[in-house]
mmCIF file of C-alpha atoms and ligand atoms in Angstrom:
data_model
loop_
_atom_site.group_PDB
_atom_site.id
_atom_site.type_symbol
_atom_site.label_atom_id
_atom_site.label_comp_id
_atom_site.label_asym_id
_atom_site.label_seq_id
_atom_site.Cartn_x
_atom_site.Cartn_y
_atom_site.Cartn_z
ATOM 1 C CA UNK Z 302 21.329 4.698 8.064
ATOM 2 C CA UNK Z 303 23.310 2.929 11.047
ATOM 3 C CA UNK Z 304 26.867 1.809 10.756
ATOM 4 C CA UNK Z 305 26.202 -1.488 9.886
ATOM 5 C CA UNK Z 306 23.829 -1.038 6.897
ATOM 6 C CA UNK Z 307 26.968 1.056 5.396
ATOM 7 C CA UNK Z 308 29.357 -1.118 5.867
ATOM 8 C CA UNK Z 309 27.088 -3.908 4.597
ATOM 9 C CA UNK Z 310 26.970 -1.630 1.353
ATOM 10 C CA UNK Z 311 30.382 -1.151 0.926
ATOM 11 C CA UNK Z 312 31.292 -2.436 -2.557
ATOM 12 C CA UNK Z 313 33.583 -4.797 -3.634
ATOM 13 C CA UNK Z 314 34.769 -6.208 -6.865
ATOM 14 C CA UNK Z 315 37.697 -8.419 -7.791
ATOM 15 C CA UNK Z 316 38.345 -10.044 -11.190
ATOM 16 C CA UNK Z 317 36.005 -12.524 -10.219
ATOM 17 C CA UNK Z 318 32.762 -10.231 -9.799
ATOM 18 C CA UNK Z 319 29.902 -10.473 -11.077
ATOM 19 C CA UNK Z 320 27.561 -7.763 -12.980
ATOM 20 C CA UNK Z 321 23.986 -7.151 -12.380
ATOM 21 C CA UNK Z 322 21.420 -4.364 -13.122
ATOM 22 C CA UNK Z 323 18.491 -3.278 -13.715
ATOM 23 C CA UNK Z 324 16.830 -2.210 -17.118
ATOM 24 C CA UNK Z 325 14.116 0.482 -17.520
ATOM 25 C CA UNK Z 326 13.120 3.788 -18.184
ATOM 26 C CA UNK Z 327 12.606 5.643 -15.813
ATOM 27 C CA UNK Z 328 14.998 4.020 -13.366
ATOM 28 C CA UNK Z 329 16.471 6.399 -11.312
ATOM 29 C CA UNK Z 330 14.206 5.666 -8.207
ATOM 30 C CA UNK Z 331 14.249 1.973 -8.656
ATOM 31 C CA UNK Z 332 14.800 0.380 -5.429
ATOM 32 C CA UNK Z 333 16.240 -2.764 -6.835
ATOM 33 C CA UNK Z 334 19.773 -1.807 -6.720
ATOM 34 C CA UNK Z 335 19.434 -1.290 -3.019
ATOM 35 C CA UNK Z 336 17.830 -4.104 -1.843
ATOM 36 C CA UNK Z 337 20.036 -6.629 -4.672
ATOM 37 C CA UNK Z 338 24.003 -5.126 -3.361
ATOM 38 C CA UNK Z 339 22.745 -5.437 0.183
ATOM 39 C CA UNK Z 340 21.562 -8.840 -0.849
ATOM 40 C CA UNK Z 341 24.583 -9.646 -2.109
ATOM 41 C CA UNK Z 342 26.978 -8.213 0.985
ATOM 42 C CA UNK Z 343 24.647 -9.937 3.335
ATOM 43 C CA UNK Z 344 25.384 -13.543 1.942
ATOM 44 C CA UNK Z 345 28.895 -12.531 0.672
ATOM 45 C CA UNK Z 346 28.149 -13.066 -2.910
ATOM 46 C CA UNK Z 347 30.686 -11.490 -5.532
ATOM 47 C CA UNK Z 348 28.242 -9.483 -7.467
ATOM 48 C CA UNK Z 349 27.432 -6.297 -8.012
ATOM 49 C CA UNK Z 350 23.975 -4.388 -9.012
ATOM 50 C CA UNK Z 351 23.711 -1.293 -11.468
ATOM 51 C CA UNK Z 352 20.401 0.279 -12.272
ATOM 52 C CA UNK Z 353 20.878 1.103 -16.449
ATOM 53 C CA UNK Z 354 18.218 4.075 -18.241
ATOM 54 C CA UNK Z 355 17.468 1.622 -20.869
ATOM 55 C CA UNK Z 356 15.685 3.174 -24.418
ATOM 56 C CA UNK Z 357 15.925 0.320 -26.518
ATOM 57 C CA UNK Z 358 15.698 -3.319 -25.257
ATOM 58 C CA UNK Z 359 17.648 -5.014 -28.238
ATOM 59 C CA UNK Z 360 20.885 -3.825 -28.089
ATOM 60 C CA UNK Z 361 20.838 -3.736 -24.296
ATOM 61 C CA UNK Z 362 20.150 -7.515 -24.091
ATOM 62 C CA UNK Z 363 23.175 -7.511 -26.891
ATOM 63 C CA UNK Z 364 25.168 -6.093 -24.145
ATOM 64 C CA UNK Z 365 24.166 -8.476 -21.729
ATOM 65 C CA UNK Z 366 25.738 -11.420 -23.888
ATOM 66 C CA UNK Z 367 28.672 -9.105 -25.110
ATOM 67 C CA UNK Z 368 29.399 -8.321 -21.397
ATOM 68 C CA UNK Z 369 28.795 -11.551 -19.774
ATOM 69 C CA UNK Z 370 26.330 -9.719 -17.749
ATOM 70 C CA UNK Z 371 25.249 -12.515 -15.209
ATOM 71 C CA UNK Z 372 21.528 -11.158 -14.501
ATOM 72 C CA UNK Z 373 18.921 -8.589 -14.739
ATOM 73 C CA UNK Z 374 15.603 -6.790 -13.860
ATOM 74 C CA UNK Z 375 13.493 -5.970 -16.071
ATOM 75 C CA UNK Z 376 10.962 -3.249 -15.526
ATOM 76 C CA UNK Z 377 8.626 -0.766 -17.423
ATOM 77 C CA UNK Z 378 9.018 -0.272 -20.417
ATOM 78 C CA UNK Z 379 10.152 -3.463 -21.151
ATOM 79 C CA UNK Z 380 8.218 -6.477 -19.766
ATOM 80 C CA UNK Z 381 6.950 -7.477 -23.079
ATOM 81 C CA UNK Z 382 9.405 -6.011 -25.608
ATOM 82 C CA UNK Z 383 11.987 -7.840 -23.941
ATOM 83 C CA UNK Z 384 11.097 -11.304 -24.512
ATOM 84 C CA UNK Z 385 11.216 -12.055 -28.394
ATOM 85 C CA UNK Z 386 15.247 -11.143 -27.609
ATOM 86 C CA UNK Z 387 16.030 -14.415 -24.783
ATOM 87 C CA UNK Z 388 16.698 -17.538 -25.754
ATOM 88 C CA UNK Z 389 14.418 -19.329 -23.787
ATOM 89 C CA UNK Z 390 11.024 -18.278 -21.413
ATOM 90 C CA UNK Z 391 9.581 -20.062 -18.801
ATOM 91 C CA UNK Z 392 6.754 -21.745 -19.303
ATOM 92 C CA UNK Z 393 4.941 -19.274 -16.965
ATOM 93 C CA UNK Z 394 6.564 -15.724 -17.975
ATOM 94 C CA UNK Z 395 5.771 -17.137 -21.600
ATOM 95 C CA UNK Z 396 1.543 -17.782 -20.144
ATOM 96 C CA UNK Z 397 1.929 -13.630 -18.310
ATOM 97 C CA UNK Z 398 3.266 -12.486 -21.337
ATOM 98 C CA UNK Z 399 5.624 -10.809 -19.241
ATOM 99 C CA UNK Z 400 9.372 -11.069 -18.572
ATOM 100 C CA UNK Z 401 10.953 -9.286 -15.459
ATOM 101 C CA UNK Z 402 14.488 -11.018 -14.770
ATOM 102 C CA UNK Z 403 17.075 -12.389 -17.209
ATOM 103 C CA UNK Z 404 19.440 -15.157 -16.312
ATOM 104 C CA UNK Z 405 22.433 -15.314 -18.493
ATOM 105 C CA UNK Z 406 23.726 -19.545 -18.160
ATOM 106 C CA UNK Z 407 26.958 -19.563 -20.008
ATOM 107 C CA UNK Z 408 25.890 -17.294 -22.651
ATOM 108 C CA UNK Z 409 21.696 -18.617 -22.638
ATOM 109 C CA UNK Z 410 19.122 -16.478 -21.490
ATOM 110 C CA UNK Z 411 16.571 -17.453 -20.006
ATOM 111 C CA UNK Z 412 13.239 -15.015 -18.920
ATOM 112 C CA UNK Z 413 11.356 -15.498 -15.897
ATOM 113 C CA UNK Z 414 8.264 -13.907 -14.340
ATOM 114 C CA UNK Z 415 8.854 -13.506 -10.644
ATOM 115 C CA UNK Z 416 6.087 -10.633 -9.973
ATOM 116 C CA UNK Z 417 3.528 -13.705 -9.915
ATOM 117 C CA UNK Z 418 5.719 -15.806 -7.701
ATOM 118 C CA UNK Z 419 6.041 -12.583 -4.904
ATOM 119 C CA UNK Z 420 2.646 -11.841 -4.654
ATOM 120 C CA UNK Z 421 1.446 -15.466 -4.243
ATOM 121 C CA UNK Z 422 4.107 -16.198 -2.061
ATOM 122 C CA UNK Z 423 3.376 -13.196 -0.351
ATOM 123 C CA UNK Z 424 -0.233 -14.163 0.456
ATOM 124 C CA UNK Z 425 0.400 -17.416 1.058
ATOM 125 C CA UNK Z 426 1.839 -15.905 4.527
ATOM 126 C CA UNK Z 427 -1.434 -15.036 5.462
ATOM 127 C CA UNK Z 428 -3.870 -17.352 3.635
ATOM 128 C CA UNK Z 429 -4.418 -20.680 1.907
ATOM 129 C CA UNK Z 430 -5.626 -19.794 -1.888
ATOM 130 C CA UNK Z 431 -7.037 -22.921 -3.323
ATOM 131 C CA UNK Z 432 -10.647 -22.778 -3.284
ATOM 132 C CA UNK Z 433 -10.828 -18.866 -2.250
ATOM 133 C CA UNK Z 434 -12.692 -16.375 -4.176
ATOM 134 C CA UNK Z 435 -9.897 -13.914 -5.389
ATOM 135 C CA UNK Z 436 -10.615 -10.106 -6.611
ATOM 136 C CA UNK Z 437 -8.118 -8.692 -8.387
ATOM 137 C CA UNK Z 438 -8.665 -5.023 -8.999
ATOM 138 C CA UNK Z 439 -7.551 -3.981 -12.219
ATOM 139 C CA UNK Z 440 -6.122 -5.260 -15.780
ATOM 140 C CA UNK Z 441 -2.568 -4.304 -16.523
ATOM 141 C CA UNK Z 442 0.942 -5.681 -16.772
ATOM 142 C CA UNK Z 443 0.903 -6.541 -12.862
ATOM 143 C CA UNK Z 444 -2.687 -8.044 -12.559
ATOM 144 C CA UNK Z 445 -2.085 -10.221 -15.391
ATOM 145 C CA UNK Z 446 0.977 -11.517 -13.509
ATOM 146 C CA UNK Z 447 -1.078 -11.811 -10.074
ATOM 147 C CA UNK Z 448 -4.023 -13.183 -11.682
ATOM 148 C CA UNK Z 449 -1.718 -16.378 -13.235
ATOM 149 C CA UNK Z 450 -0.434 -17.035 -10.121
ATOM 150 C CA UNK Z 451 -3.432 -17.003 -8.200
ATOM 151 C CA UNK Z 452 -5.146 -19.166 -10.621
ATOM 152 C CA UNK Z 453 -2.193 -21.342 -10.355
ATOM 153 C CA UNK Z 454 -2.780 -21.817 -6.947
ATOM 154 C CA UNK Z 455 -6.370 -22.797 -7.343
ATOM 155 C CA UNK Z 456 -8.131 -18.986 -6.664
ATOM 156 C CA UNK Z 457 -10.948 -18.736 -7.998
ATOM 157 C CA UNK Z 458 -9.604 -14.959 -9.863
ATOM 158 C CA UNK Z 459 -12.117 -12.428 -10.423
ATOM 159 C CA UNK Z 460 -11.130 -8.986 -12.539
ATOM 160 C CA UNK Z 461 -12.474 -5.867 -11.301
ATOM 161 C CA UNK Z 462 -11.554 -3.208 -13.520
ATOM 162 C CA UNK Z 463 -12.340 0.336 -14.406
ATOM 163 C CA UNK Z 464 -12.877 0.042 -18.443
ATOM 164 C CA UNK Z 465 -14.544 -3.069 -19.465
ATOM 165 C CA UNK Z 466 -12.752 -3.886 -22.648
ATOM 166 C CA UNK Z 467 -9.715 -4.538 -20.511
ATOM 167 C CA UNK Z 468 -11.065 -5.758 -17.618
ATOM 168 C CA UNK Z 469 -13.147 -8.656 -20.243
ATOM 169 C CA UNK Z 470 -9.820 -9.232 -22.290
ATOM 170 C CA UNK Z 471 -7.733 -10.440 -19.247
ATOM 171 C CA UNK Z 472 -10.701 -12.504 -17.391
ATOM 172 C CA UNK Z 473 -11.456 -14.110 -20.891
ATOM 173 C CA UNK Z 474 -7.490 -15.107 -20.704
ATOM 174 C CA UNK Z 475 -7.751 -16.459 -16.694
ATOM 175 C CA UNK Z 476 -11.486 -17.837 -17.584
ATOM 176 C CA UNK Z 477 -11.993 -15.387 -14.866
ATOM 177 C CA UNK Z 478 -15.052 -13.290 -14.027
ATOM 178 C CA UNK Z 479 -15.324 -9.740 -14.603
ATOM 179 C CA UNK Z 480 -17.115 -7.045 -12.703
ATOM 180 C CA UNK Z 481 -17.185 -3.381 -13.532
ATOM 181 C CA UNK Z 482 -15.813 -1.280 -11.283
ATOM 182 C CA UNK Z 483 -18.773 0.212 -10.773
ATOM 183 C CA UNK Z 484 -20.132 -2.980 -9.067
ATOM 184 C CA UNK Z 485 -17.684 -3.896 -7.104
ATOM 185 C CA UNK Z 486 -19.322 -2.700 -3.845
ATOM 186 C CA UNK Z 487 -21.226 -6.508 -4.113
ATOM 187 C CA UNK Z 488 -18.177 -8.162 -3.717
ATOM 188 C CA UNK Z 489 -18.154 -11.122 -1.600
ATOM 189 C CA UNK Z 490 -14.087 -11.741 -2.296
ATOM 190 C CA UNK Z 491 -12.038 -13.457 0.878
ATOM 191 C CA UNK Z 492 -8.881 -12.082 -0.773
ATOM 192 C CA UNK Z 493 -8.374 -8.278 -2.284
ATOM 193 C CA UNK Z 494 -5.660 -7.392 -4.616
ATOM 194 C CA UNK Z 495 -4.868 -3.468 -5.833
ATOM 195 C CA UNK Z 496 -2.934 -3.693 -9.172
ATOM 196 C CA UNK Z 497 -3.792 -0.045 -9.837
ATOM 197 C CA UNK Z 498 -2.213 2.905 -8.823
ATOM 198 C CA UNK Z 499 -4.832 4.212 -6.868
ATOM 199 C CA UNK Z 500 -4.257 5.529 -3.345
ATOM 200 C CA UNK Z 501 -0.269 5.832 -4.600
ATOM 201 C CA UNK Z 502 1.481 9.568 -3.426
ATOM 202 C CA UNK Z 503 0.370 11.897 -3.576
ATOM 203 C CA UNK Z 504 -3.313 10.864 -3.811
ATOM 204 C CA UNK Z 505 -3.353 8.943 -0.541
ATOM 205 C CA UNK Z 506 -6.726 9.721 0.364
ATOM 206 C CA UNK Z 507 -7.779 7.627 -2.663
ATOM 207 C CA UNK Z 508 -9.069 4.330 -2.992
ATOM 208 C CA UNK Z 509 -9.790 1.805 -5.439
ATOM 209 C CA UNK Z 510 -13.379 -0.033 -4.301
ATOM 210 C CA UNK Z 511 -15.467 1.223 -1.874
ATOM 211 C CA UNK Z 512 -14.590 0.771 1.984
ATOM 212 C CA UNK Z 513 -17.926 -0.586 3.032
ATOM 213 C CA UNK Z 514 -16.746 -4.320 0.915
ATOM 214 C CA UNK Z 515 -14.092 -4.927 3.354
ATOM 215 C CA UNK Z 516 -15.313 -8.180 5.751
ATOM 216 C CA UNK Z 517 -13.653 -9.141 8.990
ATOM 217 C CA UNK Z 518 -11.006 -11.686 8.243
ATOM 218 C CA UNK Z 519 -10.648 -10.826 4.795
ATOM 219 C CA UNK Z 520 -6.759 -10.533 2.821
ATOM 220 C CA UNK Z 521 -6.174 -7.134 1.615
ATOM 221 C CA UNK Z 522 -3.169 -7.131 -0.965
ATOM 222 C CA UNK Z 523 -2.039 -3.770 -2.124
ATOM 223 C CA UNK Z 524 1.071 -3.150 -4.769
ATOM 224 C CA UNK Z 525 1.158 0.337 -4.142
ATOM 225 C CA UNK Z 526 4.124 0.984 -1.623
ATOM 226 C CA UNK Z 527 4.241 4.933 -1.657
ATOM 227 C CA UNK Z 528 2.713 5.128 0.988
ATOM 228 C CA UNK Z 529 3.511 2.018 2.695
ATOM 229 C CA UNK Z 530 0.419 2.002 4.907
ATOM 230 C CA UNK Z 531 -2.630 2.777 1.486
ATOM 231 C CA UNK Z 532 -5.964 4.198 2.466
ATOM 232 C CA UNK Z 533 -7.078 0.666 0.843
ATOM 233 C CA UNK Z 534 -4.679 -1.224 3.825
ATOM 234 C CA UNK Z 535 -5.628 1.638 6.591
ATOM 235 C CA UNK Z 536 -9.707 0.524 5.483
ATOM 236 C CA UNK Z 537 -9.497 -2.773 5.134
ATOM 237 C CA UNK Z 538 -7.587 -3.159 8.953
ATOM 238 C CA UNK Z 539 -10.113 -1.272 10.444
ATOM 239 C CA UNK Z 540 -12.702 -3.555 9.123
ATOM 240 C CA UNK Z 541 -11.160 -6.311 10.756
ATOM 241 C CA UNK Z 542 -8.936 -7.387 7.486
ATOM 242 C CA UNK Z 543 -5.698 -9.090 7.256
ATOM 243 C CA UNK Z 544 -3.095 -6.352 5.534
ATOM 244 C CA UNK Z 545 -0.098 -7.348 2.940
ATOM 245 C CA UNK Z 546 1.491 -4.170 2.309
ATOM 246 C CA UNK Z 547 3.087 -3.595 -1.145
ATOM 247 C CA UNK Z 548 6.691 -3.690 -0.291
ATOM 248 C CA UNK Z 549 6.096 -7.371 0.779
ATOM 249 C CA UNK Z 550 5.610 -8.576 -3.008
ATOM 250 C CA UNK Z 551 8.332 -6.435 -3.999
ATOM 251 C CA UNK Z 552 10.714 -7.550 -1.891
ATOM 252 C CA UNK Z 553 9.526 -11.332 -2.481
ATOM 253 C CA UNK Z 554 9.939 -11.169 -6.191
ATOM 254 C CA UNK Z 555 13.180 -9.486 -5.110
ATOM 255 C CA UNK Z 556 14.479 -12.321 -3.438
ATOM 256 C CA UNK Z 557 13.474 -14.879 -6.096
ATOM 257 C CA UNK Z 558 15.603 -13.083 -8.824
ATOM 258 C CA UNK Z 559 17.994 -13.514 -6.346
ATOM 259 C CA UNK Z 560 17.929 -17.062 -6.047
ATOM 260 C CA UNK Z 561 17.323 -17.774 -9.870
ATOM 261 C CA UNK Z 562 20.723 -15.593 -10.229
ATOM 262 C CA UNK Z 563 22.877 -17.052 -7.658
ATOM 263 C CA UNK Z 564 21.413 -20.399 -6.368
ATOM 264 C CA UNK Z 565 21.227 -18.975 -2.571
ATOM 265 C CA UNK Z 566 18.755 -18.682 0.063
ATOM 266 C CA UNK Z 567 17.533 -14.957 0.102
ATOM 267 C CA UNK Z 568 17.920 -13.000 3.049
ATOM 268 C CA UNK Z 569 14.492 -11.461 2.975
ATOM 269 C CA UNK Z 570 14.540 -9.465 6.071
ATOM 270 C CA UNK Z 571 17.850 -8.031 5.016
ATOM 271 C CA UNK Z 572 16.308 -7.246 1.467
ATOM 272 C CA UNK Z 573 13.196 -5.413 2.964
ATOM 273 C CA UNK Z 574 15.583 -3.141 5.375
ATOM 274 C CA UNK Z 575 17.597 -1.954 2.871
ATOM 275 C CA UNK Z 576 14.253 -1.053 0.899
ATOM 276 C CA UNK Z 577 12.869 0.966 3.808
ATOM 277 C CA UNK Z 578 15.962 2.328 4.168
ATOM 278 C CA UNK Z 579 15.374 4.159 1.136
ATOM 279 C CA UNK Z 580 11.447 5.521 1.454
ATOM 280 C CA UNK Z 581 10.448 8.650 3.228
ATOM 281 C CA UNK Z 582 8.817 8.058 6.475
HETATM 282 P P1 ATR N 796 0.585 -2.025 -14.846
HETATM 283 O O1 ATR N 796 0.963 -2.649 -16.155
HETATM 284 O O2 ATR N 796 1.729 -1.424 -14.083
HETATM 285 O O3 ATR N 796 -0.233 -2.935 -13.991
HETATM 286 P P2 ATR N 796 -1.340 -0.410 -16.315
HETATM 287 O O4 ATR N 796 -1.221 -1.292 -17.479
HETATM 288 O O5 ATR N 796 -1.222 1.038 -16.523
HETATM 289 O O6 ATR N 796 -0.294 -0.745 -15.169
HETATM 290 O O7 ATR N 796 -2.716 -0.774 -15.609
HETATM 291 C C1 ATR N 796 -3.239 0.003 -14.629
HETATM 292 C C2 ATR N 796 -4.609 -0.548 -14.221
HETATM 293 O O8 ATR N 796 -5.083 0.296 -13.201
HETATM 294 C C3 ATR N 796 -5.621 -0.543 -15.340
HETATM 295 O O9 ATR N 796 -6.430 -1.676 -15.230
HETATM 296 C C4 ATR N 796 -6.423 0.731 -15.066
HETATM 297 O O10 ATR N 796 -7.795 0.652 -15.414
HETATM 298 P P3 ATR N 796 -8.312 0.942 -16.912
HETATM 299 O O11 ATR N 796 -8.200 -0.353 -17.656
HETATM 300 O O12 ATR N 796 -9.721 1.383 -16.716
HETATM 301 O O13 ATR N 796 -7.432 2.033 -17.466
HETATM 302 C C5 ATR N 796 -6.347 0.825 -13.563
HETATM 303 N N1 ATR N 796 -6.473 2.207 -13.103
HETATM 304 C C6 ATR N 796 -5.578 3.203 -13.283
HETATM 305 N N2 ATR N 796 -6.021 4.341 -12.707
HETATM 306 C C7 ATR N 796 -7.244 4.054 -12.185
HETATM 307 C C8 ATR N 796 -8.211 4.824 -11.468
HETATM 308 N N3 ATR N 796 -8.014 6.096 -11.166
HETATM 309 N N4 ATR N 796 -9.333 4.175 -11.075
HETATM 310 C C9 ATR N 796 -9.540 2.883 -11.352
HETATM 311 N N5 ATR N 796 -8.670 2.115 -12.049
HETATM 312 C C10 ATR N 796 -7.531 2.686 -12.452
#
C-alpha cells in the first residue's frame, strides 16, 4: 500500500460521526469496509464503516434504530430475511425479493437493491441493452437481481441454468426464456452474464458454458472476482468479446449505497483501488 492510500485510511471520528457496517455471516473477508472508509476519506465524509458477524437479522436491525446506525450492507445470509424488518422497500428490491443496503432517515428504514443497479450500470459502459438478447447464466439470489435490471432496461433476459426447476421458476418470474445448461452451446446471446460461482478460486480452470459460444463483439459479464481475470473473461477476449470483470459491479453497487447513504457523488476509481488493494495478485 503507498503512503497515500494509508493516510487516506486513517480514521476519524468526532461527536458528529457517523456509523456504518456491514451485516453477514461470514464477513470477515468482505471487502466493503475497505472500499466504503476509503470512500468516505476520499470525499471527507464523517462516517465510518464496520463489517458486523451477524446470526440473527432481527435484533441487528433493532440495533440499527437503537444506535442511530446511519446505513448498512446487507449480504448473505440475509438478503431476504432482512426485509419483513424495514419500514419501507423500494419498489424494485421489493420486485428482486432482495434487500442489500439499509438507509436509516431519521429513524425510517428504507431497503434498496443496488446489486441490479451495478451490474446494469456496469454494462451499460460497454453496451446499449434495450433490444439485446441477454443470457444470464444461472438462478440464484444475484441472477434474480441482474435479470430485473436487465429486463428493466429492455433485454430481452434469457436463464441458463444448471437444474431446471430453478432455472424455469426465475424465467417464469422475468417472462424470460429458459435453456438448460446443457444447451447452452446454441446460444446466440450479444450479452453474457456468470451469476454462478464457476471459474471462482481455486477452480480457475473452470467455466460455466462452453468456450466455442463466445462471438466477436459480444459482452461478457462475470461476478466472480477471485480471480479477477475468469477463464469465462480470458475465453470470451480471445474470441474477440468485450470483458466486464466482476469487481466492476461490485464496486458500482458499492458506490450507489454510497450515494443513497450520503447524497454524494461516488468516487468510483477511488472505491475500486482500495478494493484491489486488498486481493492477491
Ligand atoms: P447466489 O444467490 O449468490 O446467486 P445461489 O443461490 O447459490 O447463489 O445460486 C448459484 C447458481 O449457480 C445456481 O443457479 C446454481 O445452479 P443450480 O440451480 O443448478 O444449483 C449455479 N451453479 C452453482 N454451481 C454450479 C456449477 N458447478 N455448474 C453450473 N451451475 C452452477
Amino acid at each position: 500500500m503507498d503512503k497515500l492510500s494509508k493516510n487516506l485510511d486513517a480514521i476519524w471520528t468526532d461527536k458528529a460521526t457517523e456509523l456504518f457496517g456491514v451485516f453477514g455471516d461470514p464477513v470477515a473477508h468482505s471487502l466493503s469496509p475497505a472500499m466504503h472508509n476509503r470512500a468516505f476519506a476520499f470525499t471527507g465524509y464523517n462516517g465510518v464503516y464496520l463489517p458486523f458477524r451477524v446470526e440473527h437479522i432481527e435484533p441487528a436491525v433493532a440495533a440499527v434504530r437503537t444506535l442511530g446506525i446511519r446505513g448498512v450492507s446487507v449480504t448473505l445470509p440475509h438478503k431476504v430475511a432482512v426485509m419483513e424488518h424495514l419500514d419501507r422497500l423500494h419498489p424494485l428490491a421489493e420486485r428482486i425479493g432482495a434487500v442489500n443496503t439499509i438507509v436509516n432517515t431519521d429513524g425510517v428504514l428504507g431497503g434498496y437493491n443496488t446489486d441490479c443497479f451495478g451490474a446494469v450500470s456496469a454494462l451499460k459502459h460497454h453496451t446499449e441493452i434495450k433490444g439485446k438478447e441477454v443470457a444470464i447464466i444461472g438462478a440464484g439470489g444475484a441472477a434474480r437481481a441482474i435479470g430485473w435490471g436487465v429486463k428493466d432496461a429492455g433485454g430481452n433476459v434469457m436463464v441458463v441454468n444448471r437444474s431446471v426447476e430453478k432455472g424455469e421458476q426465475l424465467a417464469g418470474d422475468l417472462s424470460a426464456t429458459f435453456v438448460p445448461l446443457a444447451k447452452a452451446g446454441e446460444l446466440t446471446a450479444d450479452i453474457l452474464v456468470n451469476t454462478t460461482p464457476v471459474g471462482m478460486h481455486p477452480h480457475t480452470d473452470e467455466i460455466p458454458v462452453p468456450a466455442g459460444l463466445f462471438r466477436r463483439g459480444v459482452v461478457v459479464m462475470d461476478i466472480v472476482y477471485t480471480p479477477l481475470k475468469t477463464e469465462f473473461l480470458k475465453q470470451a477476449r480471445a474470441a474477440g468479446g468485450k470483458i466486464i470483470d466482476g469487481l466492476t459491479m461490485f464496486v458500482l453497487q458499492g458506490a450507489r449505497q454510497f450515494e443513497l447513504w450520503t447524497g454524494l457523488e461516488a468516487p468510483v476509481d477511488a472505491m475500486r483501488k482500495a478494493v484491489m488493494e486488498q486481493l492477491p495478485e
